[in-house]
CSV table of C-alpha atoms in Angstrom, one decimal:
chain,number,residue,atom,x,y,z
A,1,UNK,CA,17.6,1.9,-7.1
A,2,UNK,CA,15.6,4.8,-5.7
A,3,UNK,CA,16.8,4.5,-2.1
A,4,UNK,CA,16.2,7.2,0.4
A,5,UNK,CA,18.3,7.1,3.6
A,6,UNK,CA,17.2,8.9,6.7
A,7,UNK,CA,19.2,9.5,9.9
A,8,UNK,CA,18.9,9.2,12.8
A,9,UNK,CA,16.4,6.4,13.2
A,10,UNK,CA,15.7,7.3,16.8
A,11,UNK,CA,16.5,10.3,18.9
A,12,UNK,CA,15.7,11.4,22.4
A,13,UNK,CA,16.2,15.0,23.3
A,14,UNK,CA,15.4,17.3,26.2
A,15,UNK,CA,12.7,19.8,26.0
A,16,UNK,CA,13.9,23.1,24.5
A,17,UNK,CA,16.8,21.6,22.5
A,18,UNK,CA,16.9,21.3,18.7
A,19,UNK,CA,17.2,18.1,16.6
A,20,UNK,CA,18.3,17.7,13.0
A,21,UNK,CA,17.1,14.9,10.8
A,22,UNK,CA,18.8,14.2,7.5
A,23,UNK,CA,17.2,12.7,4.4
A,24,UNK,CA,19.4,11.6,1.5
A,25,UNK,CA,18.6,10.2,-2.0
A,26,UNK,CA,21.3,7.6,-2.5
A,27,UNK,CA,21.2,6.7,-6.1
A,28,UNK,CA,19.1,9.4,-7.7
A,29,UNK,CA,18.7,13.1,-7.6
A,30,UNK,CA,15.7,14.7,-5.9
A,31,UNK,CA,15.0,18.3,-6.5
A,32,UNK,CA,11.9,17.9,-4.3
A,33,UNK,CA,11.6,16.0,-1.1
A,34,UNK,CA,8.6,15.7,1.2
A,35,UNK,CA,8.5,15.6,5.0
A,36,UNK,CA,5.7,13.8,6.8
A,37,UNK,CA,4.8,13.3,10.4
A,38,UNK,CA,2.9,10.3,11.7
A,39,UNK,CA,1.4,10.0,15.2
A,40,UNK,CA,0.7,6.5,16.6
A,41,UNK,CA,-2.0,4.6,14.7
A,42,UNK,CA,-2.6,7.6,12.4
A,43,UNK,CA,-2.0,8.4,8.8
A,44,UNK,CA,1.0,10.2,7.3
A,45,UNK,CA,0.4,13.9,7.3
A,46,UNK,CA,2.4,16.1,5.0
A,47,UNK,CA,4.3,18.8,6.8
A,48,UNK,CA,6.3,20.5,4.1
A,49,UNK,CA,7.7,20.2,0.6
A,50,UNK,CA,11.5,20.8,0.4
A,51,UNK,CA,12.8,22.3,-2.8
A,52,UNK,CA,16.4,22.3,-3.8
A,53,UNK,CA,17.8,25.8,-3.9
A,54,UNK,CA,14.7,27.5,-2.8
A,55,UNK,CA,12.5,27.9,0.2
A,56,UNK,CA,10.4,25.1,1.5
A,57,UNK,CA,6.6,25.3,1.3
A,58,UNK,CA,4.7,24.4,4.5
A,59,UNK,CA,1.3,22.9,5.0
A,60,UNK,CA,-1.3,24.9,6.8
A,61,UNK,CA,-0.8,24.8,10.5
A,62,UNK,CA,2.9,23.8,10.4
A,63,UNK,CA,5.2,26.4,12.0
A,64,UNK,CA,8.0,27.2,9.6
A,65,UNK,CA,10.1,28.8,12.3
A,66,UNK,CA,9.8,25.6,14.4
A,67,UNK,CA,10.5,23.1,11.6
A,68,UNK,CA,13.4,24.4,9.6
A,69,UNK,CA,14.0,22.8,6.3
A,70,UNK,CA,17.2,23.1,4.2
A,71,UNK,CA,17.6,21.5,0.8
A,72,UNK,CA,21.1,22.4,0.0
A,73,UNK,CA,21.9,19.8,-2.7
A,74,UNK,CA,20.1,17.5,-5.1
A,75,UNK,CA,20.5,14.6,-2.7
A,76,UNK,CA,20.1,16.0,0.8
A,77,UNK,CA,17.3,17.6,2.7
A,78,UNK,CA,17.4,18.3,6.4
A,79,UNK,CA,14.6,19.0,8.9
A,80,UNK,CA,15.5,20.7,12.2
A,81,UNK,CA,13.0,20.7,15.0
A,82,UNK,CA,13.8,23.7,17.0
A,83,UNK,CA,13.0,24.2,20.7
A,84,UNK,CA,11.4,20.8,20.8
A,85,UNK,CA,8.6,20.1,23.2
A,86,UNK,CA,7.0,16.8,24.2
A,87,UNK,CA,4.1,17.4,21.8
A,88,UNK,CA,6.6,17.3,18.9
A,89,UNK,CA,7.3,13.7,19.8
A,90,UNK,CA,6.4,11.7,16.7
A,91,UNK,CA,7.6,9.6,13.7
A,92,UNK,CA,9.1,11.9,11.0
A,93,UNK,CA,9.5,10.4,7.5
A,94,UNK,CA,10.9,11.9,4.4
A,95,UNK,CA,10.0,10.9,0.8
A,96,UNK,CA,11.1,11.6,-2.8
A,97,UNK,CA,9.8,10.6,-6.2
A,98,UNK,CA,11.8,7.6,-7.4
A,99,UNK,CA,10.1,7.2,-10.8
A,100,UNK,CA,7.1,5.2,-11.9
A,101,UNK,CA,8.7,1.9,-11.0
A,102,UNK,CA,9.6,2.8,-7.4
A,103,UNK,CA,6.9,5.4,-6.7
A,104,UNK,CA,7.4,7.8,-3.9
A,105,UNK,CA,10.2,6.3,-1.9
A,106,UNK,CA,10.3,6.8,1.8
A,107,UNK,CA,13.2,7.0,4.2
A,108,UNK,CA,13.2,4.6,7.2
A,109,UNK,CA,11.8,7.3,9.5
A,110,UNK,CA,13.0,9.0,12.7
A,111,UNK,CA,11.3,8.4,16.0
A,112,UNK,CA,11.7,11.6,18.0
A,113,UNK,CA,11.0,11.5,21.7
A,114,UNK,CA,11.2,14.8,23.6
A,115,UNK,CA,11.4,14.5,27.3
B,1,UNK,CA,-8.5,16.3,0.1
B,2,UNK,CA,-7.8,13.1,2.0
B,3,UNK,CA,-9.1,10.0,0.2
B,4,UNK,CA,-11.5,7.7,2.0
B,5,UNK,CA,-10.4,4.2,2.8
B,6,UNK,CA,-12.5,1.2,3.8
B,7,UNK,CA,-12.6,-0.9,5.8
B,8,UNK,CA,-10.7,0.5,8.8
B,9,UNK,CA,-9.6,-2.9,9.9
B,10,UNK,CA,-9.6,-6.5,8.6
B,11,UNK,CA,-8.7,-9.8,10.3
B,12,UNK,CA,-8.1,-12.7,8.1
B,13,UNK,CA,-7.0,-16.3,8.4
B,14,UNK,CA,-4.0,-17.3,6.3
B,15,UNK,CA,-5.2,-18.1,2.8
B,16,UNK,CA,-8.2,-15.9,2.8
B,17,UNK,CA,-8.8,-12.9,0.5
B,18,UNK,CA,-9.3,-9.2,1.2
B,19,UNK,CA,-10.3,-6.1,-0.6
B,20,UNK,CA,-9.4,-2.6,0.5
B,21,UNK,CA,-11.0,0.4,-1.1
B,22,UNK,CA,-9.9,4.0,-1.7
B,23,UNK,CA,-12.2,6.7,-3.0
B,24,UNK,CA,-12.2,10.4,-3.8
B,25,UNK,CA,-15.0,12.9,-4.5
B,26,UNK,CA,-12.9,14.2,-7.4
B,27,UNK,CA,-11.1,12.6,-10.3
B,28,UNK,CA,-7.5,11.7,-9.4
B,29,UNK,CA,-4.3,11.8,-11.4
B,30,UNK,CA,-3.0,8.7,-9.8
B,31,UNK,CA,-3.4,6.3,-6.9
B,32,UNK,CA,-0.5,4.8,-5.0
B,33,UNK,CA,-0.7,1.9,-2.6
B,34,UNK,CA,1.7,1.3,0.3
B,35,UNK,CA,2.0,-1.2,3.2
B,36,UNK,CA,3.5,-0.1,6.5
B,37,UNK,CA,4.5,-2.4,9.3
B,38,UNK,CA,4.7,-1.1,12.8
B,39,UNK,CA,7.6,1.3,13.4
B,40,UNK,CA,8.7,1.1,9.8
B,41,UNK,CA,8.5,3.3,6.8
B,42,UNK,CA,5.8,2.7,4.2
B,43,UNK,CA,6.8,0.3,1.4
B,44,UNK,CA,5.6,1.0,-2.2
B,45,UNK,CA,3.3,-1.6,-3.7
B,46,UNK,CA,2.1,-0.1,-6.9
B,47,UNK,CA,0.9,3.0,-8.7
B,48,UNK,CA,-2.1,3.3,-11.0
B,49,UNK,CA,-2.4,6.1,-13.5
B,50,UNK,CA,-5.0,5.2,-16.1
B,51,UNK,CA,-8.8,4.9,-15.8
B,52,UNK,CA,-9.7,1.2,-16.0
B,53,UNK,CA,-6.2,0.1,-15.2
B,54,UNK,CA,-5.5,-3.2,-13.4
B,55,UNK,CA,-2.1,-4.3,-12.3
B,56,UNK,CA,-0.5,-6.5,-9.8
B,57,UNK,CA,2.3,-8.9,-8.9
B,58,UNK,CA,2.2,-12.2,-7.1
B,59,UNK,CA,-1.1,-12.2,-5.2
B,60,UNK,CA,-1.5,-8.5,-4.7
B,61,UNK,CA,-3.3,-6.5,-7.4
B,62,UNK,CA,-5.2,-3.3,-7.8
B,63,UNK,CA,-7.6,-1.6,-10.0
B,64,UNK,CA,-8.5,2.0,-10.9
B,65,UNK,CA,-12.0,2.7,-12.1
B,66,UNK,CA,-12.9,4.4,-15.4
B,67,UNK,CA,-13.8,7.7,-13.7
B,68,UNK,CA,-10.5,7.6,-11.7
B,69,UNK,CA,-12.3,8.2,-8.4
B,70,UNK,CA,-12.0,4.8,-6.9
B,71,UNK,CA,-9.3,2.2,-6.5
B,72,UNK,CA,-9.3,-1.2,-4.9
B,73,UNK,CA,-6.4,-3.3,-3.6
B,74,UNK,CA,-6.9,-7.1,-3.8
B,75,UNK,CA,-5.0,-9.4,-1.5
B,76,UNK,CA,-5.5,-13.1,-2.5
B,77,UNK,CA,-4.5,-16.2,-0.6
B,78,UNK,CA,-3.2,-14.0,2.2
B,79,UNK,CA,0.1,-14.8,3.9
B,80,UNK,CA,1.2,-13.9,7.4
B,81,UNK,CA,3.6,-11.4,5.9
B,82,UNK,CA,0.7,-9.4,4.5
B,83,UNK,CA,-0.1,-8.1,8.0
B,84,UNK,CA,0.3,-4.3,8.3
B,85,UNK,CA,-1.4,-1.1,7.6
B,86,UNK,CA,-2.3,-0.3,4.0
B,87,UNK,CA,-2.5,3.2,2.8
B,88,UNK,CA,-3.6,4.6,-0.5
B,89,UNK,CA,-2.0,7.9,-1.5
B,90,UNK,CA,-3.5,10.2,-4.2
B,91,UNK,CA,-2.2,12.9,-6.4
B,92,UNK,CA,-4.6,15.6,-7.7
B,93,UNK,CA,-2.1,16.9,-10.3
B,94,UNK,CA,0.4,15.5,-12.8
B,95,UNK,CA,3.4,17.3,-11.4
B,96,UNK,CA,5.6,14.9,-9.5
B,97,UNK,CA,6.5,17.8,-7.2
B,98,UNK,CA,3.1,17.3,-5.6
B,99,UNK,CA,3.1,15.2,-2.4
B,100,UNK,CA,0.8,12.3,-1.8
B,101,UNK,CA,-2.3,12.8,0.2
B,102,UNK,CA,-2.9,9.6,2.3
B,103,UNK,CA,-6.0,7.9,3.5
B,104,UNK,CA,-6.4,7.0,7.1
B,105,UNK,CA,-5.2,3.5,6.5
B,106,UNK,CA,-6.6,0.0,6.7
B,107,UNK,CA,-5.1,-2.3,9.4
B,108,UNK,CA,-4.8,-5.9,8.1
B,109,UNK,CA,-4.0,-8.8,10.4
B,110,UNK,CA,-3.5,-12.2,9.0
B,111,UNK,CA,-3.6,-15.0,11.6
B,112,UNK,CA,-2.4,-18.6,11.3
């Protein structure tokens, strides 16, 4: 139980294009999902909190117009990196609370490379 | 506030023990421990909620001190599969809608 599925696992895109990353809770409902970014050999840094049916809340320094979040249902949140640039290349991971037994469950992550 | 983890890195021989610490300047609602292997998502190990709590499974256990400002992860009789980066994540509030704030991680390498 408490599985979070994330797609795609890897994506390479050209500079200036947009990329959409999907995060689904497979066997539980998640009114809130979290999006993290992780640079090589660094910790996970929270980017934004995705709320079902309402606007996402972004952490300081994260551009809301660049990282568009949509949480249209209780099981799906999407992160769209718009007008991607090489400095956006990173490992993006989503997470949702799976209960005390499973803790915050993470998706498998998306390795984004912008060329 | 990001919790402080120590040590930054540990190298062990198979069968040896290790302790990883996680501390905060303020009392925490909970501490969560994760292990992450290179290129993969973090895997949940355990959560501690109560001051003075100790819990574990197999040869991995953790404690949460009475003041709820410090937690330690204990790895005993380490196995090669224990290699990875260990993160503690902390919550300042009780609402599960709050995300975890992660420490910088402790890199653990277990050698044969």
